[in-house]
Short mmCIF file of C-alpha atoms and ligand atoms in Angstrom, two decimals:
data_model
loop_
_atom_site.label_atom_id
_atom_site.label_comp_id
_atom_site.label_asym_id
_atom_site.label_seq_id
_atom_site.Cartn_x
_atom_site.Cartn_y
_atom_site.Cartn_z
CA UNK A 1 35.46 108.79 95.20
CA UNK A 2 38.96 110.51 95.52
CA UNK A 3 41.80 108.21 95.00
CA UNK A 4 44.49 107.89 97.71
CA UNK A 5 47.91 108.91 96.85
CA UNK A 6 51.45 108.67 98.38
CA UNK A 7 53.12 106.14 100.66
CA UNK A 8 49.85 104.54 101.78
CA UNK A 9 49.48 103.11 98.24
CA UNK A 10 52.94 102.98 96.71
CA UNK A 11 55.19 101.15 99.19
CA UNK A 12 58.44 99.20 98.53
CA UNK A 13 58.32 95.50 99.00
CA UNK A 14 58.73 94.48 102.73
CA UNK A 15 62.43 93.45 102.51
CA UNK A 16 63.42 96.93 101.27
CA UNK A 17 61.96 98.39 104.58
CA UNK A 18 64.61 96.41 106.46
CA UNK A 19 67.57 98.01 104.59
CA UNK A 20 69.82 100.50 106.35
CA UNK A 21 71.09 103.28 104.12
CA UNK A 22 74.84 102.81 103.43
CA UNK A 23 76.91 105.07 105.72
CA UNK A 24 80.01 105.82 103.75
CA UNK A 25 83.23 107.26 105.04
CA UNK A 26 82.50 111.07 105.06
CA UNK A 27 83.57 112.77 101.87
CA UNK A 28 86.19 115.44 101.74
CA UNK A 29 83.56 117.70 100.24
CA UNK A 30 81.13 117.36 103.11
CA UNK A 31 83.68 117.62 105.93
CA UNK A 32 85.23 120.74 104.22
CA UNK A 33 81.83 122.29 104.18
CA UNK A 34 81.39 121.64 107.95
CA UNK A 35 84.84 122.50 109.15
CA UNK A 36 86.02 125.00 106.73
CA UNK A 37 89.38 123.11 106.54
CA UNK A 38 90.68 122.84 103.04
CA UNK A 39 93.54 120.37 103.61
CA UNK A 40 91.71 117.29 104.75
CA UNK A 41 93.25 113.85 104.79
CA UNK A 42 90.70 111.11 104.17
CA UNK A 43 91.50 107.93 106.08
CA UNK A 44 87.93 106.72 106.25
CA UNK A 45 87.40 104.49 103.13
CA UNK A 46 90.61 102.68 102.64
CA UNK A 47 91.52 104.41 99.31
CA UNK A 48 95.22 104.40 98.64
CA UNK A 49 96.79 107.71 99.35
CA UNK A 50 99.76 106.64 97.22
CA UNK A 51 97.51 107.24 94.26
CA UNK A 52 97.19 105.30 91.01
CA UNK A 53 100.01 104.43 88.60
CA UNK A 54 100.76 107.60 86.48
CA UNK A 55 100.22 105.32 83.41
CA UNK A 56 96.61 104.75 84.54
CA UNK A 57 96.00 108.52 84.62
CA UNK A 58 97.49 108.86 81.19
CA UNK A 59 95.39 106.04 79.88
CA UNK A 60 92.25 107.66 81.32
CA UNK A 61 93.14 111.00 79.65
CA UNK A 62 93.81 109.31 76.35
CA UNK A 63 90.37 107.44 76.57
CA UNK A 64 88.69 110.87 77.08
CA UNK A 65 90.67 112.41 74.22
CA UNK A 66 89.79 109.61 71.78
CA UNK A 67 86.06 110.21 72.30
CA UNK A 68 83.20 109.38 74.47
CA UNK A 69 80.51 109.07 71.79
CA UNK A 70 80.35 105.35 71.57
CA UNK A 71 79.31 102.77 74.20
CA UNK A 72 82.00 100.87 75.88
CA UNK A 73 82.66 97.18 75.14
CA UNK A 74 80.62 95.02 77.44
CA UNK A 75 82.95 92.08 77.17
CA UNK A 76 86.26 93.97 77.18
CA UNK A 77 88.65 91.59 75.39
CA UNK A 78 91.92 93.33 76.09
CA UNK A 79 91.23 93.86 79.75
CA UNK A 80 90.30 90.14 80.02
CA UNK A 81 93.60 89.43 78.30
CA UNK A 82 95.53 91.49 80.79
CA UNK A 83 93.67 89.94 83.76
CA UNK A 84 94.05 86.54 82.36
CA UNK A 85 97.79 86.94 81.96
CA UNK A 86 98.34 88.28 85.41
CA UNK A 87 95.94 86.02 87.36
CA UNK A 88 95.72 82.91 85.06
CA UNK A 89 92.03 82.95 83.94
CA UNK A 90 90.34 82.48 80.59
CA UNK A 91 88.03 85.36 79.30
CA UNK A 92 85.06 83.02 79.77
CA UNK A 93 86.02 82.97 83.57
CA UNK A 94 86.15 86.71 83.93
CA UNK A 95 83.50 89.60 84.29
CA UNK A 96 83.83 93.25 85.09
CA UNK A 97 81.49 95.50 87.09
CA UNK A 98 80.92 99.06 88.14
CA UNK A 99 83.00 98.51 91.21
CA UNK A 100 83.01 95.16 93.18
CA UNK A 101 79.80 96.58 94.67
CA UNK A 102 77.94 96.06 91.41
CA UNK A 103 79.25 92.47 91.12
CA UNK A 104 78.37 91.65 94.74
CA UNK A 105 74.76 92.67 94.02
CA UNK A 106 74.64 91.03 90.61
CA UNK A 107 75.81 87.72 92.11
CA UNK A 108 73.16 87.87 94.78
CA UNK A 109 70.24 88.68 92.45
CA UNK A 110 71.44 86.09 89.91
CA UNK A 111 71.92 83.18 92.42
CA UNK A 112 69.34 83.85 95.25
CA UNK A 113 65.72 84.85 95.56
CA UNK A 114 62.73 84.64 97.82
CA UNK A 115 62.75 81.66 100.27
CA UNK A 116 66.54 81.18 99.92
CA UNK A 117 69.09 81.80 102.52
CA UNK A 118 72.35 83.75 102.21
CA UNK A 119 75.10 83.46 104.85
CA UNK A 120 77.42 86.39 105.59
CA UNK A 121 79.82 87.30 108.38
CA UNK A 122 79.22 89.99 111.04
CA UNK A 123 80.94 92.38 111.42
CA UNK A 124 81.85 92.60 107.79
CA UNK A 125 81.09 94.62 104.56
CA UNK A 126 77.52 95.80 104.62
CA UNK A 127 76.80 95.09 100.92
CA UNK A 128 76.14 91.39 101.65
CA UNK A 129 73.11 91.99 103.74
CA UNK A 130 71.98 94.76 101.57
CA UNK A 131 72.03 92.61 98.43
CA UNK A 132 70.45 89.74 100.24
CA UNK A 133 67.46 91.75 101.41
CA UNK A 134 67.08 93.36 97.97
CA UNK A 135 66.46 90.04 96.47
CA UNK A 136 64.05 89.10 99.20
CA UNK A 137 66.28 86.24 100.51
CA UNK A 138 66.78 85.64 104.11
CA UNK A 139 70.10 86.74 105.64
CA UNK A 140 71.86 84.46 108.10
CA UNK A 141 74.93 85.69 109.95
CA UNK A 142 78.09 83.96 110.94
CA UNK A 143 80.67 85.14 113.49
CA UNK A 144 84.38 86.02 113.35
CA UNK A 145 87.19 84.30 115.12
CA UNK A 146 89.00 86.20 117.91
CA UNK A 147 91.69 87.15 115.32
CA UNK A 148 88.97 89.01 113.27
CA UNK A 149 88.78 86.42 110.42
CA UNK A 150 85.57 84.78 109.21
CA UNK A 151 84.91 81.76 111.39
CA UNK A 152 84.39 78.98 108.75
CA UNK A 153 83.22 76.46 111.30
CA UNK A 154 80.45 78.77 112.33
CA UNK A 155 79.57 79.38 108.67
CA UNK A 156 79.24 75.60 108.17
CA UNK A 157 76.95 75.45 111.27
CA UNK A 158 74.57 77.91 109.57
CA UNK A 159 74.17 75.92 106.35
CA UNK A 160 70.75 74.53 105.63
CA UNK A 161 68.82 73.06 102.55
CA UNK A 162 67.87 76.62 101.72
CA UNK A 163 71.43 78.08 101.66
CA UNK A 164 72.26 79.37 98.13
CA UNK A 165 75.23 81.79 98.70
CA UNK A 166 77.92 82.20 101.24
CA UNK A 167 79.80 85.46 101.41
CA UNK A 168 83.31 85.52 102.77
CA UNK A 169 85.51 88.55 103.13
CA UNK A 170 89.34 87.97 103.37
CA UNK A 171 90.98 90.11 104.53
CA UNK A 172 87.84 90.91 106.44
CA UNK A 173 86.60 94.52 106.52
CA UNK A 174 86.56 96.11 109.19
CA UNK A 175 88.79 93.64 111.18
CA UNK A 176 91.57 92.82 108.71
CA UNK A 177 91.80 89.11 109.50
CA UNK A 178 92.36 86.44 106.90
CA UNK A 179 91.15 82.96 105.98
CA UNK A 180 94.09 80.64 105.84
CA UNK A 181 94.70 77.92 103.28
CA UNK A 182 94.18 74.95 105.49
CA UNK A 183 90.93 76.12 107.02
CA UNK A 184 89.62 76.98 103.51
CA UNK A 185 90.39 73.58 102.11
CA UNK A 186 88.65 71.65 104.84
CA UNK A 187 85.69 74.10 104.49
CA UNK A 188 85.44 73.51 100.79
CA UNK A 189 85.57 69.75 101.35
CA UNK A 190 82.72 69.87 103.87
CA UNK A 191 80.47 72.25 101.85
CA UNK A 192 77.51 70.85 99.81
CA UNK A 193 78.31 71.60 96.14
CA UNK A 194 75.03 73.42 95.36
CA UNK A 195 76.14 76.49 97.35
CA UNK A 196 77.95 79.43 95.74
CA UNK A 197 80.91 80.79 97.79
CA UNK A 198 81.69 84.50 97.12
CA UNK A 199 85.20 85.41 98.11
CA UNK A 200 85.35 89.19 98.55
CA UNK A 201 89.09 89.91 98.18
CA UNK A 202 88.95 93.67 97.93
CA UNK A 203 92.20 93.81 100.09
CA UNK A 204 93.93 90.65 99.17
CA UNK A 205 96.91 92.35 97.58
CA UNK A 206 97.87 93.76 101.02
CA UNK A 207 97.61 90.29 102.67
CA UNK A 208 100.97 89.28 101.18
CA UNK A 209 100.94 86.23 103.31
CA UNK A 210 101.86 82.69 102.20
CA UNK A 211 99.20 81.06 104.37
CA UNK A 212 96.23 83.04 102.70
CA UNK A 213 93.85 80.81 100.80
CA UNK A 214 94.51 80.61 97.00
CA UNK A 215 91.23 81.38 95.22
CA UNK A 216 92.74 80.70 91.77
CA UNK A 217 93.49 77.16 92.66
CA UNK A 218 89.99 76.48 93.86
CA UNK A 219 88.43 78.04 90.77
CA UNK A 220 90.81 76.08 88.43
CA UNK A 221 89.55 72.87 90.07
CA UNK A 222 85.97 73.86 89.23
CA UNK A 223 84.71 74.59 92.81
CA UNK A 224 81.62 76.80 92.99
CA UNK A 225 83.73 79.76 94.12
CA UNK A 226 83.70 83.30 92.73
CA UNK A 227 86.45 85.69 93.67
CA UNK A 228 85.53 89.40 93.59
CA UNK A 229 88.30 91.98 93.22
CA UNK A 230 88.50 95.80 92.94
CA UNK A 231 90.60 98.49 91.38
CA UNK A 232 89.44 100.89 94.21
CA UNK A 233 91.98 99.87 96.95
CA UNK A 234 95.59 99.13 96.12
CA UNK A 235 95.17 100.42 92.49
CA UNK A 236 93.71 103.71 93.84
CA UNK A 237 90.98 104.09 91.20
CA UNK A 238 87.92 104.20 93.51
CA UNK A 239 86.66 107.27 91.73
CA UNK A 240 86.34 105.45 88.36
CA UNK A 241 84.36 102.49 89.73
CA UNK A 242 85.63 99.25 88.32
CA UNK A 243 86.03 95.73 89.82
CA UNK A 244 86.20 92.31 88.38
CA UNK A 245 85.35 88.74 89.27
CA UNK A 246 86.57 85.26 88.38
CA UNK A 247 84.91 81.91 88.62
CA UNK A 248 84.41 78.73 86.62
CA UNK A 249 82.61 79.35 83.27
CA UNK A 250 79.32 77.88 84.43
CA UNK A 251 79.09 80.48 87.20
CA UNK A 252 80.24 83.48 85.02
CA UNK A 253 77.99 82.92 82.08
CA UNK A 254 74.61 83.51 83.78
CA UNK A 255 76.17 86.59 85.29
CA UNK A 256 77.08 87.95 81.88
CA UNK A 257 73.49 87.42 80.74
CA UNK A 258 72.05 89.03 83.76
CA UNK A 259 74.33 92.00 84.05
CA UNK A 260 73.77 95.62 82.64
CA UNK A 261 75.79 95.60 79.42
CA UNK A 262 77.45 98.97 79.81
CA UNK A 263 77.94 99.58 83.43
CA UNK A 264 81.74 99.97 83.14
CA UNK A 265 82.67 103.10 81.18
CA UNK A 266 85.48 103.46 78.67
CA UNK A 267 87.61 105.63 80.83
CA UNK A 268 87.53 103.06 83.63
CA UNK A 269 88.28 100.11 81.28
CA UNK A 270 91.36 101.96 79.90
CA UNK A 271 92.73 103.16 83.18
CA UNK A 272 92.17 99.77 84.84
CA UNK A 273 94.15 98.08 82.11
CA UNK A 274 97.05 100.37 82.34
CA UNK A 275 97.01 100.11 86.10
CA UNK A 276 97.12 96.33 86.07
CA UNK A 277 99.92 96.40 83.49
CA UNK A 278 102.04 98.52 85.86
CA UNK A 279 102.72 95.79 88.51
CA UNK A 280 106.15 97.37 89.29
CA UNK A 281 104.33 100.44 90.62
CA UNK A 282 101.88 98.18 92.64
CA UNK A 283 104.74 96.28 94.20
CA UNK A 284 106.26 99.52 95.41
CA UNK A 285 102.90 100.74 96.79
CA UNK A 286 102.51 97.35 98.51
CA UNK A 287 105.84 97.42 100.25
CA UNK A 288 105.41 101.08 101.43
CA UNK A 289 101.92 100.24 102.66
CA UNK A 290 103.12 97.19 104.71
CA UNK A 291 105.91 99.31 106.28
CA UNK A 292 103.37 102.13 107.09
CA UNK A 293 100.91 99.49 108.51
CA UNK A 294 103.64 98.23 110.82
CA UNK A 295 104.35 101.83 111.82
CA UNK A 296 100.60 102.36 112.58
CA UNK A 297 100.38 99.16 114.61
CA UNK A 298 103.46 100.22 116.70
CA UNK A 299 101.94 103.65 117.32
CA UNK A 300 98.64 102.21 118.66
CA UNK A 301 100.64 99.63 120.74
CA UNK A 302 102.85 102.32 122.26
CA UNK A 303 99.71 104.23 123.39
CA UNK A 304 98.23 101.08 124.96
CA UNK A 305 95.39 100.50 122.58
CA UNK A 306 94.50 97.08 121.26
CA UNK A 307 93.53 96.28 117.64
CA UNK A 308 93.00 93.31 115.33
CA UNK A 309 96.35 92.40 113.54
CA UNK A 310 95.53 93.69 110.00
CA UNK A 311 96.36 92.07 106.66
CA UNK A 312 94.62 94.99 104.86
CA UNK A 313 95.42 98.68 104.36
CA UNK A 314 93.57 99.76 107.53
CA UNK A 315 93.84 99.12 111.35
CA UNK A 316 90.71 99.04 113.53
CA UNK A 317 91.55 100.02 117.03
CA UNK A 318 89.77 99.87 120.35
CA UNK A 319 89.91 103.46 121.80
CA UNK A 320 88.12 102.39 124.98
CA UNK A 321 85.53 105.23 124.66
CA UNK A 322 83.03 106.57 122.08
CA UNK A 323 84.94 106.47 118.77
CA UNK A 324 82.60 108.95 117.29
CA UNK A 325 83.78 111.64 119.72
CA UNK A 326 87.40 110.93 118.67
CA UNK A 327 86.34 111.03 114.98
CA UNK A 328 84.61 114.40 115.39
CA UNK A 329 87.78 115.92 117.08
CA UNK A 330 90.07 114.36 114.45
CA UNK A 331 87.94 115.92 111.73
CA UNK A 332 88.52 119.35 113.32
CA UNK A 333 92.23 118.53 113.10
CA UNK A 334 91.94 117.68 109.45
CA UNK A 335 91.70 113.87 109.49
CA UNK A 336 88.58 111.97 108.38
CA UNK A 337 88.35 108.49 109.99
CA UNK A 338 85.67 105.86 110.30
CA UNK A 339 83.99 105.13 113.67
CA UNK A 340 82.92 101.49 113.62
CA UNK A 341 79.54 102.05 115.35
CA UNK A 342 77.61 100.94 112.28
CA UNK A 343 79.27 97.52 112.77
CA UNK A 344 78.14 97.48 116.44
CA UNK A 345 81.63 98.37 117.66
CA UNK A 346 81.11 101.77 119.37
CA UNK A 347 84.57 102.06 120.82
CA UNK A 348 86.46 101.06 117.54
CA UNK A 349 87.85 103.42 114.89
CA UNK A 350 89.04 102.22 111.49
CA UNK A 351 91.87 104.21 110.16
CA UNK A 352 93.33 103.78 106.64
CA UNK A 353 97.08 103.15 106.31
CA UNK A 354 98.73 106.17 104.56
CA UNK A 355 102.30 107.21 103.85
CA UNK A 356 104.30 107.52 107.17
CA UNK A 357 104.70 111.37 107.07
CA UNK A 358 100.95 111.63 106.92
CA UNK A 359 100.62 109.15 109.78
CA UNK A 360 103.14 111.07 111.86
CA UNK A 361 100.83 114.15 111.53
CA UNK A 362 97.81 111.95 112.32
CA UNK A 363 99.33 110.65 115.61
CA UNK A 364 100.51 114.14 116.55
CA UNK A 365 96.87 115.32 116.17
CA UNK A 366 95.60 112.36 118.03
CA UNK A 367 97.94 112.97 120.98
CA UNK A 368 96.95 116.68 121.09
CA UNK A 369 93.31 115.67 121.37
CA UNK A 370 94.13 113.12 124.03
CA UNK A 371 95.93 115.83 126.12
CA UNK A 372 92.61 117.73 125.82
C1 PLP B 1 85.92 98.73 99.28
C2 PLP B 1 85.28 97.41 99.31
C3 PLP B 1 84.56 96.89 98.25
C4 PLP B 1 84.06 97.79 97.19
O1 PLP B 1 84.82 97.95 96.11
P1 PLP B 1 84.31 98.91 94.91
O2 PLP B 1 85.12 98.17 93.76
O3 PLP B 1 84.85 100.22 95.16
O4 PLP B 1 82.89 98.82 94.69
C5 PLP B 1 84.12 95.54 98.29
N1 PLP B 1 84.40 94.80 99.29
C6 PLP B 1 84.99 95.31 100.40
C7 PLP B 1 85.17 94.43 101.62
C8 PLP B 1 85.50 96.58 100.47
O5 PLP B 1 86.06 97.13 101.52
#
């Protein structure tokens, strides 16, 4: 009797069949291949076109020069020391990961499983749903407010006895809205204390707003809150893949047991530390980014398009027609942008804030396309 082979016999578990492959911002390499344009500007994944601190590049080069023979530290003491000094955490409250992405998945597989429920906002970062389905837990969605922030009242309405994790994104990707301090405090007070709240703050440096919730404060009080951060956005080290998270010890400790010990490489550890140490550089990038964000908002406004007011380094605009058509034409003009169709927003385009001279060229190209 011949044995059957192939997908009839080897099939992934049912929850994996519900996954959608991640649709990243198109890479410079692939658009270059399609268009033949060699001077592409990538405004599709919210990397910082200001680039990283020169000290981070130097530290990365030094790390390579001093050798790649040995495994990296899995509990990087000096990076924890730097993070602790800047953000006021103890090493036992900190963990690093291969990008915030790895940490988001690690948190989900550590704290949720089959028969559990995980709540996440929609539209928001796709990794929450992805990680939830990977573990076999059930995903439950919550909506946004008209300002494009996570609607915490709606999140509370979705809580059941089975809820294990709640993901919140502030500023939210792709809308840019923030959760304010007052809403956050009443949310925490109303929430059962057996639910872990994950605060994805990939863009928090850009929020620069006194009303934004203060994660450090909630963590210091021992609330079941974990803040996830990245070096990919304002620190401009997306290519190296490093992120970190902070939470009370009792939340971090199981994550350190569950994690892959060497997922963050030596070069990333060194560069991240140098980048964090150079806060003067980051403050400068921040102020230029905010000025450029205001410029971008004014440009969309002048042209009569509406958008969510953004506290991040992107603006998502309603172009009133198929945004994929605009994106394709913008690519031909050398600009890679992100149509929001994967988020169920077919008319919206997300554009990363870049230095003003680049944005001037972008809007000139946009207007030329508009004139047909
Ligand atoms: C970019 C982004 C991340 C991913 O960060 P990495 O550290 O590059 O993995 C996480 N969350 C949100 C909301 C993001 O936009």
